[in-house]
């Protein structure tokens, strides 16, 4: 697994604010059912009851149910739809999907029946060679819905493991907890200690053989000792994914990670990275490693990913975009419309820490950063490493110190643009704000930064002003804007929302003909 590095997180508080209503969520990839509900699905319906069932039954009704989910999966056939309806209970088994479904409208589904409390528990099976609670290997058109996965404590444990090639996999409305290399949330791991709640790995030799159309939505992941790994990971040849409305918290390392260029996947370099995805409206908090700076949402070598409308707080850092493998480029990462506050170190770290790697052609726009670097000491709300063509605009950046932006020593940020951002600092004086670009220069007032020439026209239209939040008290601030906020209708005048872009509440990103600064778009 990869080495830990500096990560970052985005935090959001949701509430209504006098706004016009827009569809608050992205469409699910290949979805067949309503979120959080069980249903009589397409194809053959099987029923499982661990208390009254028998694996010698047909399983075709609740009166003759099977006893195990594994027996129901064994009855499915390749390329045919089936729905496995699991009645309430605790099931001490590890599942493997033996077949693919027929299509996105005719998948093979394992679901809790009528919203029942279904627990897939690893306690009695933790001594075997299979470290996964659910295994999906090169299967397509499969669904996991409404299942709680718990107590998988093994070396390299995975709650759900999806590897190989395929398309159309959904993990929806599940809870995953106590999956780890140890039960202890305070144990200090070594690099050989790894586990994941959800692990998606594409191994295909071309983009045509990617694991594609992956949907992970409305899940809760918490209390998993992941060691040097992450709670939710997409890596290797994975293309076209959507992670939305998940809650990931209390993980002693990274929360959500989209990575690339790790040789263990076996995918060739040209396709060995997660790409073409959206990470929307997730809440990630208290993801703090014992051995390195960790964060909530991390792009490590992935490309062409939008990270929008997320809430990130209390993590090692808010969010990080980088590339830990030397000689590669991360490109097309758009961090927009997120609330990011009260993280241990920086709100965001943008750029690779490797000498021959960088993050290119990306944007940091319309976010709200507030009172990060809770550990104290010298550090910025926003920190840059190796970047090229990074466009930064329309962000609120309010620091708990007088340090707002740092270009970390030893790294370079070329073709950097910064404008229409609103800053505010502890002193309340624009004469003491710090922009530290190392050997390129340091500027200790807003006016001096605007006048410097290292970054041409930097913050020519930027502001130094108290943002005007609804409430700014930690630990639970309301970072929506009041009607008197200086940030209302003060963003980039020509800004046009990207396709699918909404504000932190899932509502129209541009109202009253001009975008607001920060993640909250008001109708004022």
XYZ file of C-alpha atoms in Angstrom:
524
model
C 0.000 0.000 0.000
C 1.056 3.583 -0.365
C 2.996 5.652 2.078
C 1.062 8.171 4.096
C 1.458 11.824 3.290
C -0.250 15.115 3.980
C -3.973 14.968 3.212
C -6.899 17.331 3.573
C -10.623 17.487 4.194
C -13.747 19.517 3.439
C -16.452 20.227 5.951
C -20.010 21.333 5.380
C -23.027 22.317 7.409
C -26.356 21.974 5.654
C -29.320 24.278 6.100
C -31.765 26.197 3.997
C -31.058 29.833 3.203
C -33.803 31.440 1.132
C -32.731 29.758 -2.079
C -34.366 28.570 -5.238
C -34.632 24.799 -5.296
C -32.576 22.676 -7.660
C -32.240 18.879 -7.673
C -29.812 18.364 -4.738
C -28.102 15.193 -5.836
C -26.356 13.828 -8.892
C -28.102 10.997 -10.734
C -26.989 7.582 -9.601
C -24.999 5.519 -12.061
C -27.130 2.560 -13.112
C -29.475 2.882 -10.135
C -32.498 0.591 -10.027
C -34.143 1.384 -6.711
C -34.895 4.148 -4.252
C -32.136 4.922 -1.779
C -32.492 3.081 1.494
C -35.476 0.933 0.463
C -35.736 -2.757 -0.221
C -37.840 -3.871 -3.123
C -39.036 -6.834 -5.107
C -36.391 -6.704 -7.758
C -36.072 -7.883 -11.315
C -35.453 -11.514 -12.153
C -35.818 -14.314 -9.632
C -36.423 -13.207 -6.062
C -34.822 -15.280 -3.319
C -35.462 -14.889 0.396
C -33.025 -15.555 3.250
C -33.910 -15.969 6.910
C -31.083 -16.989 9.210
C -33.492 -18.005 11.979
C -36.085 -20.121 10.170
C -34.514 -20.900 6.815
C -32.823 -23.969 5.398
C -30.366 -24.094 2.526
C -32.292 -27.107 1.217
C -35.320 -24.875 0.626
C -36.035 -23.251 -2.729
C -35.827 -19.800 -1.175
C -38.533 -18.566 -3.546
C -40.774 -17.097 -0.834
C -40.628 -15.981 2.766
C -42.339 -19.238 3.768
C -39.514 -21.390 2.339
C -36.445 -19.184 2.843
C -32.826 -20.125 2.558
C -30.695 -19.943 5.683
C -27.582 -18.279 4.254
C -26.938 -15.472 1.815
C -24.200 -17.602 0.256
C -26.727 -20.270 -0.683
C -28.880 -17.650 -2.375
C -25.910 -16.292 -4.344
C -25.115 -19.840 -5.455
C -28.574 -20.068 -7.039
C -27.932 -17.080 -9.308
C -26.840 -17.666 -12.895
C -24.529 -15.786 -15.201
C -26.143 -12.912 -17.077
C -29.505 -13.161 -15.372
C -31.146 -10.825 -12.900
C -31.800 -11.922 -9.328
C -32.711 -10.195 -6.083
C -31.672 -11.729 -2.770
C -33.965 -10.379 -0.052
C -32.354 -10.840 3.367
C -34.581 -10.808 6.435
C -33.470 -9.338 9.760
C -30.664 -11.053 11.588
C -26.929 -11.516 11.994
C -25.230 -13.587 9.313
C -21.806 -15.038 10.124
C -20.574 -15.620 6.609
C -18.345 -14.131 3.939
C -19.932 -13.556 0.561
C -18.623 -13.937 -2.983
C -20.645 -12.883 -6.016
C -20.273 -15.838 -8.444
C -22.019 -14.210 -11.402
C -22.775 -10.937 -13.168
C -26.268 -9.629 -13.713
C -27.795 -8.992 -17.127
C -27.756 -5.182 -17.307
C -28.101 -2.032 -15.219
C -31.866 -2.622 -15.131
C -31.489 -6.338 -14.443
C -28.692 -6.723 -11.871
C -27.928 -9.256 -9.172
C -28.796 -7.560 -5.884
C -28.275 -8.416 -2.227
C -30.592 -6.231 -0.168
C -32.179 -5.983 3.243
C -35.816 -7.038 2.931
C -38.346 -4.307 3.746
C -35.702 -2.226 5.497
C -34.747 -4.999 7.918
C -31.658 -4.720 10.139
C -29.214 -7.109 8.476
C -25.721 -7.650 9.914
C -22.940 -9.406 8.051
C -20.601 -10.237 10.909
C -17.033 -11.505 10.628
C -16.421 -12.376 14.267
C -16.547 -16.162 13.864
C -14.781 -16.227 10.473
C -11.723 -14.096 11.240
C -9.291 -17.034 11.232
C -9.645 -18.078 7.589
C -7.690 -17.048 4.508
C -10.467 -14.894 3.037
C -10.001 -11.400 4.438
C -13.021 -9.871 2.621
C -16.543 -9.784 3.974
C -17.889 -9.337 0.434
C -15.837 -10.200 -2.661
C -16.706 -9.079 -6.198
C -14.112 -10.141 -8.762
C -14.604 -9.040 -12.382
C -18.376 -9.033 -12.085
C -20.803 -6.519 -13.593
C -24.333 -5.304 -12.818
C -24.282 -6.088 -9.105
C -25.795 -4.290 -6.118
C -25.273 -4.292 -2.352
C -28.003 -2.439 -0.500
C -28.877 -1.810 3.142
C -26.384 -4.216 4.760
C -24.333 -3.568 7.908
C -20.864 -5.088 7.645
C -18.971 -5.415 10.899
C -16.241 -7.090 12.922
C -13.762 -8.098 10.222
C -10.462 -7.996 12.097
C -7.657 -9.501 10.018
C -4.491 -8.490 8.245
C -5.575 -6.785 5.008
C -9.238 -6.950 5.959
C -11.746 -5.460 3.516
C -15.403 -4.882 4.170
C -16.234 -4.867 0.443
C -13.556 -5.775 -2.105
C -14.175 -5.116 -5.820
C -11.259 -6.026 -8.104
C -10.555 -6.834 -11.731
C -12.610 -5.539 -14.643
C -16.325 -4.919 -15.035
C -19.037 -2.307 -14.983
C -22.037 -1.129 -13.004
C -21.392 -1.847 -9.329
C -23.486 -0.126 -6.658
C -22.882 0.005 -2.906
C -25.830 1.807 -1.412
C -27.146 2.607 2.072
C -24.731 0.270 3.864
C -22.965 0.686 7.200
C -19.408 -0.568 7.613
C -17.774 -0.538 11.026
C -15.001 -2.289 12.955
C -13.198 -3.521 9.873
C -9.471 -3.311 10.416
C -6.097 -4.811 10.977
C -6.781 -4.451 14.721
C -9.702 -3.531 16.941
C -7.787 -0.622 18.446
C -8.363 2.876 17.118
C -5.238 4.096 18.922
C -2.740 1.415 17.859
C 0.243 2.764 15.919
C 0.504 0.884 12.594
C 3.503 -0.040 10.481
C 3.462 0.048 6.679
C 2.419 -3.623 6.600
C -0.773 -2.939 8.583
C -3.581 -2.279 6.113
C -7.362 -2.602 5.819
C -10.247 -0.937 3.980
C -13.951 -0.558 4.508
C -14.510 -0.362 0.728
C -11.769 -1.163 -1.805
C -12.248 -0.755 -5.571
C -9.265 -1.834 -7.713
C -9.256 -1.878 -11.499
C -6.659 -4.214 -12.990
C -7.590 -4.084 -16.689
C -5.016 -3.489 -19.410
C -6.975 -0.745 -21.212
C -9.672 1.816 -20.481
C -12.109 -0.489 -22.267
C -11.349 -2.983 -19.487
C -11.646 -0.501 -16.621
C -13.898 -1.061 -13.639
C -16.461 1.527 -14.707
C -19.770 3.007 -13.551
C -19.071 2.531 -9.853
C -21.605 4.058 -7.461
C -20.980 4.420 -3.707
C -23.769 6.396 -2.065
C -25.560 7.031 1.230
C -23.245 4.749 3.206
C -21.894 5.247 6.722
C -18.316 4.164 7.401
C -16.803 4.594 10.850
C -14.543 3.098 13.483
C -12.345 1.122 11.061
C -8.636 0.691 11.878
C -7.236 1.006 8.357
C -3.549 1.255 9.259
C -1.588 2.727 6.342
C -4.640 2.450 4.078
C -7.885 4.383 3.683
C -11.502 3.793 4.607
C -12.811 4.120 1.026
C -10.324 3.607 -1.816
C -10.599 3.661 -5.605
C -7.343 2.792 -7.331
C -5.894 1.438 -10.539
C -7.948 1.319 -13.734
C -11.245 2.729 -12.438
C -13.283 5.005 -14.679
C -16.592 6.848 -14.256
C -17.532 6.808 -10.595
C -19.802 8.684 -8.238
C -19.380 8.875 -4.455
C -22.174 10.870 -2.867
C -23.860 11.487 0.470
C -21.596 9.125 2.386
C -20.619 9.802 5.993
C -17.069 8.712 6.855
C -15.777 9.390 10.341
C -13.487 8.301 13.142
C -10.912 6.608 10.944
C -7.270 6.621 12.132
C -6.080 7.600 8.650
C -7.528 8.846 5.338
C -11.284 8.932 4.770
C -11.817 8.808 0.972
C -9.006 8.295 -1.561
C -8.775 8.208 -5.365
C -5.283 7.053 -6.235
C -3.074 5.973 -9.094
C 0.259 4.663 -10.312
C 0.661 1.920 -7.721
C 2.269 -1.151 -9.266
C 0.368 -3.667 -7.121
C -2.743 -3.196 -9.288
C -1.027 -4.737 -12.315
C -2.658 -2.210 -14.654
C -0.283 -0.567 -17.187
C 0.925 2.954 -16.411
C -1.267 4.561 -19.074
C -4.485 3.548 -17.290
C -3.304 2.860 -13.743
C -5.240 5.627 -12.014
C -8.795 6.438 -10.969
C -10.325 8.970 -13.348
C -13.562 10.538 -14.499
C -15.413 10.753 -11.193
C -17.459 12.933 -8.878
C -17.188 13.078 -5.095
C -20.255 15.030 -3.979
C -21.956 15.968 -0.719
C -20.083 13.602 1.550
C -19.370 14.407 5.196
C -15.950 13.351 6.447
C -14.681 14.044 9.947
C -12.248 12.875 12.631
C -9.940 11.035 10.243
C -6.617 11.484 12.039
C -3.577 9.217 11.713
C -1.139 8.374 14.480
C 1.832 8.350 12.105
C 1.298 11.037 9.437
C -0.884 13.950 8.451
C -4.085 12.384 7.132
C -7.272 13.851 5.836
C -10.803 13.404 4.734
C -10.724 13.437 0.946
C -7.537 12.755 -0.991
C -6.655 12.572 -4.667
C -3.308 10.816 -5.016
C -2.517 10.387 -8.694
C -6.127 10.265 -9.874
C -7.270 12.620 -12.642
C -10.353 14.401 -13.984
C -12.275 14.381 -10.716
C -14.751 16.908 -9.324
C -14.968 17.211 -5.527
C -18.065 19.255 -4.766
C -20.288 20.189 -1.846
C -18.511 18.109 0.796
C -18.201 18.826 4.514
C -14.797 18.175 6.055
C -13.696 18.891 9.600
C -11.593 17.570 12.449
C -9.324 15.584 10.133
C -5.558 15.624 9.983
C -6.000 18.083 7.108
C -9.028 19.113 5.118
C -8.299 17.878 1.598
C -5.183 17.013 -0.382
C -4.544 16.787 -4.081
C -1.184 15.281 -4.909
C 0.796 12.466 -6.483
C 2.984 10.342 -4.225
C 4.565 8.373 -7.063
C 7.419 10.209 -8.723
C 7.340 10.903 -12.436
C 3.560 11.129 -12.878
C 1.043 13.940 -13.244
C -2.320 14.446 -11.584
C -4.545 16.636 -13.721
C -8.041 18.069 -13.926
C -8.981 18.117 -10.232
C -11.730 20.609 -9.388
C -12.260 21.324 -5.699
C -15.382 23.471 -5.489
C -18.228 24.507 -3.214
C -17.014 22.702 -0.071
C -17.040 23.688 3.623
C -13.606 22.963 5.121
C -13.004 23.905 8.751
C -11.266 23.128 12.037
C -8.885 20.538 10.661
C -5.683 19.757 12.547
C -3.382 21.191 9.860
C -4.141 22.977 6.574
C -7.572 23.266 5.060
C -6.127 22.086 1.765
C -2.751 21.063 0.385
C -2.570 21.228 -3.396
C 0.348 19.748 -5.319
C 2.722 16.815 -5.456
C 5.471 16.292 -2.902
C 7.633 14.414 -5.438
C 10.410 16.144 -7.364
C 9.256 14.988 -10.815
C 5.507 15.010 -10.249
C 2.946 17.783 -10.175
C -0.757 18.617 -10.173
C -1.807 20.415 -13.354
C -4.762 22.234 -14.914
C -6.948 22.208 -11.837
C -9.207 24.623 -9.945
C -9.873 25.589 -6.351
C -13.045 27.648 -6.445
C -16.044 28.643 -4.399
C -14.946 26.936 -1.173
C -15.207 28.156 2.412
C -12.096 27.634 4.554
C -12.479 28.513 8.213
C -10.191 28.220 11.243
C -8.058 25.295 10.137
C -4.620 24.502 11.643
C -6.144 23.753 15.022
C -2.839 22.253 16.239
C -1.369 25.749 16.305
C 2.030 26.827 15.129
C 2.973 28.080 11.674
C 0.774 26.917 8.820
C -1.664 28.188 6.230
C -5.281 27.617 5.409
C -4.127 26.851 1.862
C -0.744 25.299 1.088
C 0.813 24.652 -2.335
C 3.353 22.049 -3.400
C 4.309 21.261 -7.026
C 1.523 22.648 -9.238
C 1.163 24.036 -12.733
C -1.859 25.946 -14.058
C -3.812 26.028 -10.819
C -6.675 28.526 -10.909
C -7.822 29.778 -7.485
C -10.848 32.061 -7.159
C -14.081 32.830 -5.281
C -12.943 31.204 -2.027
C -13.486 32.447 1.521
C -10.251 31.954 3.456
C -10.544 32.897 7.120
C -7.571 31.871 9.224
C -7.318 31.340 12.971
C -3.868 32.989 12.726
C -2.530 35.687 10.398
C -1.134 33.115 7.933
C -3.409 32.371 4.985
C -1.439 30.944 2.029
C 1.912 29.147 1.979
C 3.842 27.833 -1.021
C 5.738 25.151 0.846
C 9.518 25.331 0.746
C 11.193 23.215 -1.901
C 8.200 23.127 -4.240
C 7.156 25.260 -7.200
C 3.784 26.624 -8.298
C 3.933 27.777 -11.897
C 1.153 29.491 -13.847
C -0.747 30.110 -10.626
C -3.705 32.503 -10.675
C -5.494 33.867 -7.599
C -8.369 36.351 -7.645
C -11.791 37.239 -6.225
C -11.024 35.507 -2.931
C -12.021 36.987 0.426
C -9.505 36.779 3.275
C -9.789 37.438 6.977
C -7.317 36.781 9.788
C -6.967 36.724 13.553
C -5.675 40.281 13.788
C -8.582 41.733 11.827
C -6.050 43.897 9.979
C -5.107 43.600 6.311
C -1.722 44.986 7.294
C -0.715 41.780 9.067
C -1.936 39.068 6.674
C 0.793 36.622 5.570
C 1.346 35.135 2.127
C 4.507 33.035 2.339
C 5.966 31.810 -0.958
C 9.355 30.819 0.439
C 12.293 31.758 -1.754
C 9.888 33.438 -4.220
C 8.955 35.977 -1.587
C 6.896 36.670 1.489
C 4.281 39.400 1.829
C 2.869 40.524 5.133
C 0.032 42.779 4.119
C -2.781 42.363 1.631
C -1.739 45.494 -0.259
C 1.835 44.251 -0.635
C 0.637 40.904 -1.947
C -1.576 42.594 -4.525
C 1.391 44.710 -5.623
C 3.942 41.884 -5.996
C 4.817 40.576 -9.471
C 5.807 36.953 -8.783
C 2.159 35.959 -9.296
C 0.878 38.453 -11.871
C -2.305 40.311 -10.913
C -2.734 38.208 -7.778
C -5.966 39.105 -5.967
C -6.436 42.257 -8.061
C -10.133 41.972 -7.201
C -9.679 40.150 -3.920
C -11.031 41.306 -0.561
C -9.872 41.506 3.002
C -13.069 41.538 5.005
C -14.921 39.561 7.652
C -17.036 37.120 5.597
C -20.283 37.459 7.510
C -21.133 33.878 8.491
C -24.436 33.050 10.158
C -22.497 31.832 13.210
C -18.740 31.325 13.399
C -18.427 29.528 16.727
C -16.504 26.256 16.790
C -16.925 23.340 16.946
C -20.133 23.606 14.878
C -20.127 26.838 12.902
C -22.846 27.746 10.411
C -20.820 28.978 7.452
C -23.763 30.151 5.379
C -23.737 33.849 4.529
C -25.915 36.513 6.088
C -27.707 39.045 3.913
C -25.149 41.706 4.892
C -22.114 39.587 3.941
C -19.531 41.302 1.766
C -19.222 38.006 -0.159
C -22.741 38.127 -1.620
C -22.637 38.757 -5.392
C -18.904 39.539 -5.271
C -17.363 36.544 -7.050
C -15.929 36.331 -10.561
C -18.397 38.391 -12.669
C -18.132 36.149 -15.716
C -18.492 32.889 -13.788
C -20.761 30.266 -15.323
C -21.443 27.170 -13.239
C -20.005 23.959 -14.618
C -22.359 21.231 -15.758
C -23.792 19.619 -12.620
C -22.300 22.218 -10.300
C -24.443 23.274 -7.336
C -23.635 25.060 -4.085
C -23.064 23.490 -0.672
C -26.815 22.937 -0.230
C -27.299 21.403 -3.663
C -28.948 24.536 -5.001
C -28.221 26.873 -7.923
C -24.570 27.952 -7.916
C -25.228 31.325 -9.548
C -28.165 33.457 -8.413
C -28.951 37.134 -9.009
C -26.701 37.014 -12.101
C -23.441 36.846 -10.135
C -21.832 34.134 -8.066
C -21.169 34.619 -4.346
C -17.716 34.121 -2.829
C -17.540 30.921 -0.787
C -19.486 27.652 -0.908
C -22.882 29.114 -0.020
C -24.852 30.740 -2.833
C -27.623 33.005 -1.548
C -30.668 34.532 -3.203
C -30.032 37.916 -1.566
